[in-house]
Amino acid sequence: MELTAQEAWAKILESARVRLPGHSFHTWLAPTRAIALSEDTLLISAPSHFAAEWIEDKYGELLVPLVRRLLGDSFKLAIETRADGDSTQPLDAMPGAGLAEIAERERPEPSPLPTVARTVGGELNPQLTLERFVVGRSNEFAFALCQAVADAPGRHYNPLFIHGGVGLGKTHLLHAIGNHVARTCPALTVAYLTSEQFTNALIAAIRNRRTAQFQARYRSVDVLLVDDAHFLAGKHSTQEEFFHTFNALHDARKQVVLVSDRAPQQIPGLEERLISRFAWGVVTEIARPDLETRMAILQRKAEEQQLEIDEQVLLFIAERCRSSVRELEGALIKLLAFSSLSKQSITPELARSLVGSTLAPHRDLSADEIDQSVAESFGLTVDQLRSKSRQRQLAHARAVAMYLERSLLDLPYTQIGQRFGGRDHSTVIHSIQKVERQLEDDPGFRTQIDALRTRLR
Ligand code: ADP
Ligand code: MG
């Protein structure tokens, strides 16, 4: 039976689909096309060189055996990059090249960033690129979506909405999309701004009777990047204007990307119609980086600064700075500053004394001690804290204890739930999120928690 390239690839995709999580298949394999089938190679194309590399890297082990099972033992799978949406290259343009070679050949020459990108709104920081973003489990899906959007704005995931805590790389990703588009498609206009800047610009436009110009300006961009979308909270006329801007852009298949510290439905006072618009595309979360990613980020930052830092020192920092990438960077900078001022080299001891002084080791701290301190600070007993009572003051103190166990000890949610009367993990997550929100909104509460934290150290 003679198969065409398309038929062969369709069969292989069918088998791959059931072996992969839906979103992986949808993001990476669904956009591929079969190009040609020769005696010993099946050639497919991916929409970007990044996608080609990613597929090779992550799915090569799955795909190659499927290819061989279908087509023959020594068959190769080759993957090329589509230069534009659908154009393809014949197989004989790349005789015998392996996957990586092809990906390499197709990689566009890095061109310097234009000094003036066509941007509207805030400036893009040229340092914040996709290449400099370290990818790990906590952010790989968000990153992949950003890469896809940057490669083909308006085509696939529109709008893209990313949410997650402070210092986890959301702003970085927005700038990175903007920089990538400005470099690869200089004819497109990119607008980067925070939702607060959008509000201010709107107010100024209303005051100066220039709303028509305002509308024309934002409704005509090709890529709209909105940072800190949670600032739309409760601002009705801004939301109204944003709604129309969004519709105009979306109708014209222009890309909209938003980032926020929380999911759309958790932004207080965000209108239902905006929440539902955001759900038209993809909403995804960036989580806190795990230890492995924190190490990788530190190594990359050290490399970028051309610093040789002892692995033990990096590990020490990575183990202690758990909450965000910004915290990691802060610790590294602190060490560097101290070592260059004092002319001491960075040893694990120095790291311990410097980083340890702000972020005391949590190793010896136990969850029981946390409960004890929280109970004391709220004038309760530990038993009350762990009881099933839902009385408000108790529930609040319990949420604080959960929050501290999570942020200081990184305990799994299920384990925290067990410690507090067998509550399930979604209840725990909900309680912790409530504390996090209150920490942002209520300075008095923040002081109280900081004091508790210091005492625990
Ligand atoms: P957010 O907007 O989510 O609060 P930022 O994008 O401002 O966070 O990130 C904080 C800092 O950490 C920035 O300097 C950013 O470049 C850096 N950063 C965050 N995530 C990563 C990552 N995955 N790889 C490299 N740097 C990162
Ligand atoms: Mg930010």
PDB file of C-alpha atoms in Angstrom, residues 209-331:
ATOM      1  CA  ARG A 209     -11.756  65.899  23.964  1.00  0.00           C
ATOM      2  CA  ARG A 210      -9.554  63.587  21.993  1.00  0.00           C
ATOM      3  CA  THR A 211     -11.351  60.292  22.486  1.00  0.00           C
ATOM      4  CA  ALA A 212     -11.606  59.712  18.746  1.00  0.00           C
ATOM      5  CA  GLN A 213      -7.813  59.904  18.456  1.00  0.00           C
ATOM      6  CA  PHE A 214      -7.448  57.648  21.482  1.00  0.00           C
ATOM      7  CA  GLN A 215      -9.736  55.068  19.922  1.00  0.00           C
ATOM      8  CA  ALA A 216      -8.062  55.266  16.555  1.00  0.00           C
ATOM      9  CA  ARG A 217      -4.712  54.790  18.177  1.00  0.00           C
ATOM     10  CA  TYR A 218      -5.413  51.673  20.171  1.00  0.00           C
ATOM     11  CA  ARG A 219      -7.864  50.089  17.795  1.00  0.00           C
ATOM     12  CA  SER A 220      -5.379  50.152  14.947  1.00  0.00           C
ATOM     13  CA  VAL A 221      -2.452  48.299  16.500  1.00  0.00           C
ATOM     14  CA  ASP A 222      -1.507  44.800  15.390  1.00  0.00           C
ATOM     15  CA  VAL A 223      -0.456  43.478  18.763  1.00  0.00           C
ATOM     16  CA  LEU A 224      -1.829  44.816  22.033  1.00  0.00           C
ATOM     17  CA  LEU A 225       0.087  43.787  25.146  1.00  0.00           C
ATOM     18  CA  VAL A 226      -1.653  44.694  28.373  1.00  0.00           C
ATOM     19  CA  ASP A 227       0.296  44.376  31.602  1.00  0.00           C
ATOM     20  CA  ASP A 228      -1.268  44.166  35.049  1.00  0.00           C
ATOM     21  CA  ALA A 229      -4.776  43.730  33.742  1.00  0.00           C
ATOM     22  CA  HIS A 230      -6.021  43.408  37.326  1.00  0.00           C
ATOM     23  CA  PHE A 231      -5.909  47.212  37.520  1.00  0.00           C
ATOM     24  CA  LEU A 232      -9.050  47.160  35.409  1.00  0.00           C
ATOM     25  CA  ALA A 233     -10.768  46.087  38.627  1.00  0.00           C
ATOM     26  CA  GLY A 234     -13.805  48.211  39.295  1.00  0.00           C
ATOM     27  CA  LYS A 235     -12.987  50.846  36.635  1.00  0.00           C
ATOM     28  CA  HIS A 236     -16.173  50.862  34.649  1.00  0.00           C
ATOM     29  CA  SER A 237     -15.545  53.422  31.955  1.00  0.00           C
ATOM     30  CA  THR A 238     -12.087  51.970  31.296  1.00  0.00           C
ATOM     31  CA  GLN A 239     -13.590  48.514  30.999  1.00  0.00           C
ATOM     32  CA  GLU A 240     -16.211  49.845  28.629  1.00  0.00           C
ATOM     33  CA  GLU A 241     -13.563  51.408  26.405  1.00  0.00           C
ATOM     34  CA  PHE A 242     -11.342  48.392  26.670  1.00  0.00           C
ATOM     35  CA  PHE A 243     -14.218  46.155  25.682  1.00  0.00           C
ATOM     36  CA  HIS A 244     -14.656  48.067  22.428  1.00  0.00           C
ATOM     37  CA  THR A 245     -10.932  48.178  21.775  1.00  0.00           C
ATOM     38  CA  PHE A 246     -10.792  44.468  22.345  1.00  0.00           C
ATOM     39  CA  ASN A 247     -13.673  43.765  19.989  1.00  0.00           C
ATOM     40  CA  ALA A 248     -12.234  45.948  17.244  1.00  0.00           C
ATOM     41  CA  LEU A 249      -8.883  44.192  17.483  1.00  0.00           C
ATOM     42  CA  HIS A 250     -10.272  40.723  17.800  1.00  0.00           C
ATOM     43  CA  ASP A 251     -12.613  41.219  14.831  1.00  0.00           C
ATOM     44  CA  ALA A 252      -9.646  42.325  12.761  1.00  0.00           C
ATOM     45  CA  ARG A 253      -7.691  39.251  13.932  1.00  0.00           C
ATOM     46  CA  LYS A 254      -5.164  41.357  15.765  1.00  0.00           C
ATOM     47  CA  GLN A 255      -3.429  39.780  18.703  1.00  0.00           C
ATOM     48  CA  VAL A 256      -4.287  40.693  22.283  1.00  0.00           C
ATOM     49  CA  VAL A 257      -2.204  39.421  25.211  1.00  0.00           C
ATOM     50  CA  LEU A 258      -3.029  40.234  28.815  1.00  0.00           C
ATOM     51  CA  VAL A 259      -1.246  39.403  32.029  1.00  0.00           C
ATOM     52  CA  SER A 260      -2.576  39.755  35.518  1.00  0.00           C
ATOM     53  CA  ASP A 261      -1.859  38.675  39.043  1.00  0.00           C
ATOM     54  CA  ARG A 262      -5.034  36.616  39.090  1.00  0.00           C
ATOM     55  CA  ALA A 263      -7.415  34.806  36.789  1.00  0.00           C
ATOM     56  CA  PRO A 264     -10.096  36.904  35.035  1.00  0.00           C
ATOM     57  CA  GLN A 265     -12.957  35.606  37.147  1.00  0.00           C
ATOM     58  CA  GLN A 266     -11.027  36.489  40.295  1.00  0.00           C
ATOM     59  CA  ILE A 267     -10.496  40.128  39.376  1.00  0.00           C
ATOM     60  CA  PRO A 268     -13.019  41.929  41.539  1.00  0.00           C
ATOM     61  CA  GLY A 269     -15.484  43.998  39.575  1.00  0.00           C
ATOM     62  CA  LEU A 270     -14.372  42.761  36.192  1.00  0.00           C
ATOM     63  CA  GLU A 271     -17.425  42.762  33.945  1.00  0.00           C
ATOM     64  CA  GLU A 272     -18.834  39.438  32.881  1.00  0.00           C
ATOM     65  CA  ARG A 273     -18.582  40.328  29.210  1.00  0.00           C
ATOM     66  CA  LEU A 274     -14.825  40.904  29.526  1.00  0.00           C
ATOM     67  CA  ILE A 275     -14.369  37.695  31.485  1.00  0.00           C
ATOM     68  CA  SER A 276     -16.140  35.808  28.739  1.00  0.00           C
ATOM     69  CA  ARG A 277     -14.130  37.549  25.992  1.00  0.00           C
ATOM     70  CA  PHE A 278     -10.890  36.555  27.712  1.00  0.00           C
ATOM     71  CA  ALA A 279     -12.045  32.969  27.738  1.00  0.00           C
ATOM     72  CA  TRP A 280     -12.339  33.003  23.932  1.00  0.00           C
ATOM     73  CA  GLY A 281      -8.634  32.376  23.706  1.00  0.00           C
ATOM     74  CA  VAL A 282      -6.402  30.663  26.214  1.00  0.00           C
ATOM     75  CA  VAL A 283      -6.172  31.484  29.904  1.00  0.00           C
ATOM     76  CA  THR A 284      -3.170  29.961  31.611  1.00  0.00           C
ATOM     77  CA  GLU A 285      -1.231  30.307  34.816  1.00  0.00           C
ATOM     78  CA  ILE A 286       2.436  30.681  35.634  1.00  0.00           C
ATOM     79  CA  ALA A 287       3.268  28.962  38.880  1.00  0.00           C
ATOM     80  CA  ARG A 288       6.185  29.463  41.216  1.00  0.00           C
ATOM     81  CA  PRO A 289       9.340  27.879  39.858  1.00  0.00           C
ATOM     82  CA  ASP A 290      10.414  24.554  41.314  1.00  0.00           C
ATOM     83  CA  LEU A 291      13.919  24.017  42.643  1.00  0.00           C
ATOM     84  CA  GLU A 292      15.272  22.752  39.355  1.00  0.00           C
ATOM     85  CA  THR A 293      14.014  25.811  37.499  1.00  0.00           C
ATOM     86  CA  ARG A 294      15.271  28.142  40.197  1.00  0.00           C
ATOM     87  CA  MET A 295      18.719  26.608  39.784  1.00  0.00           C
ATOM     88  CA  ALA A 296      18.530  26.941  36.010  1.00  0.00           C
ATOM     89  CA  ILE A 297      17.533  30.591  36.310  1.00  0.00           C
ATOM     90  CA  LEU A 298      20.408  31.352  38.670  1.00  0.00           C
ATOM     91  CA  GLN A 299      22.865  29.587  36.410  1.00  0.00           C
ATOM     92  CA  ARG A 300      21.623  31.537  33.433  1.00  0.00           C
ATOM     93  CA  LYS A 301      21.780  34.860  35.281  1.00  0.00           C
ATOM     94  CA  ALA A 302      25.306  34.106  36.445  1.00  0.00           C
ATOM     95  CA  GLU A 303      26.306  33.139  32.919  1.00  0.00           C
ATOM     96  CA  GLU A 304      24.823  36.311  31.492  1.00  0.00           C
ATOM     97  CA  GLN A 305      26.938  38.326  33.877  1.00  0.00           C
ATOM     98  CA  GLN A 306      29.908  36.103  33.077  1.00  0.00           C
ATOM     99  CA  LEU A 307      30.290  35.144  36.679  1.00  0.00           C
ATOM    100  CA  GLU A 308      31.702  31.950  37.973  1.00  0.00           C
ATOM    101  CA  ILE A 309      29.741  31.094  41.033  1.00  0.00           C
ATOM    102  CA  ASP A 310      30.100  27.943  42.996  1.00  0.00           C
ATOM    103  CA  GLU A 311      27.246  25.467  42.438  1.00  0.00           C
ATOM    104  CA  GLN A 312      26.849  25.154  46.200  1.00  0.00           C
ATOM    105  CA  VAL A 313      26.234  28.868  46.465  1.00  0.00           C
ATOM    106  CA  LEU A 314      23.637  28.772  43.720  1.00  0.00           C
ATOM    107  CA  LEU A 315      21.964  25.817  45.326  1.00  0.00           C
ATOM    108  CA  PHE A 316      21.938  27.595  48.640  1.00  0.00           C
ATOM    109  CA  ILE A 317      20.147  30.580  47.099  1.00  0.00           C
ATOM    110  CA  ALA A 318      17.792  28.426  45.050  1.00  0.00           C
ATOM    111  CA  GLU A 319      16.751  26.462  48.099  1.00  0.00           C
ATOM    112  CA  ARG A 320      15.963  29.537  50.078  1.00  0.00           C
ATOM    113  CA  CYS A 321      14.363  31.872  47.564  1.00  0.00           C
ATOM    114  CA  ARG A 322      11.214  30.050  46.664  1.00  0.00           C
ATOM    115  CA  SER A 323       8.591  32.621  46.084  1.00  0.00           C
ATOM    116  CA  SER A 324       9.576  34.316  42.840  1.00  0.00           C
ATOM    117  CA  VAL A 325      12.211  34.865  40.232  1.00  0.00           C
ATOM    118  CA  ARG A 326      12.504  38.435  41.362  1.00  0.00           C
ATOM    119  CA  GLU A 327      13.470  37.249  44.831  1.00  0.00           C
ATOM    120  CA  LEU A 328      16.108  34.974  43.293  1.00  0.00           C
ATOM    121  CA  GLU A 329      17.549  37.809  41.255  1.00  0.00           C
ATOM    122  CA  GLY A 330      17.527  40.038  44.319  1.00  0.00           C
ATOM    123  CA  ALA A 331      19.539  37.553  46.352  1.00  0.00           C
TER     124      ALA A 331
END
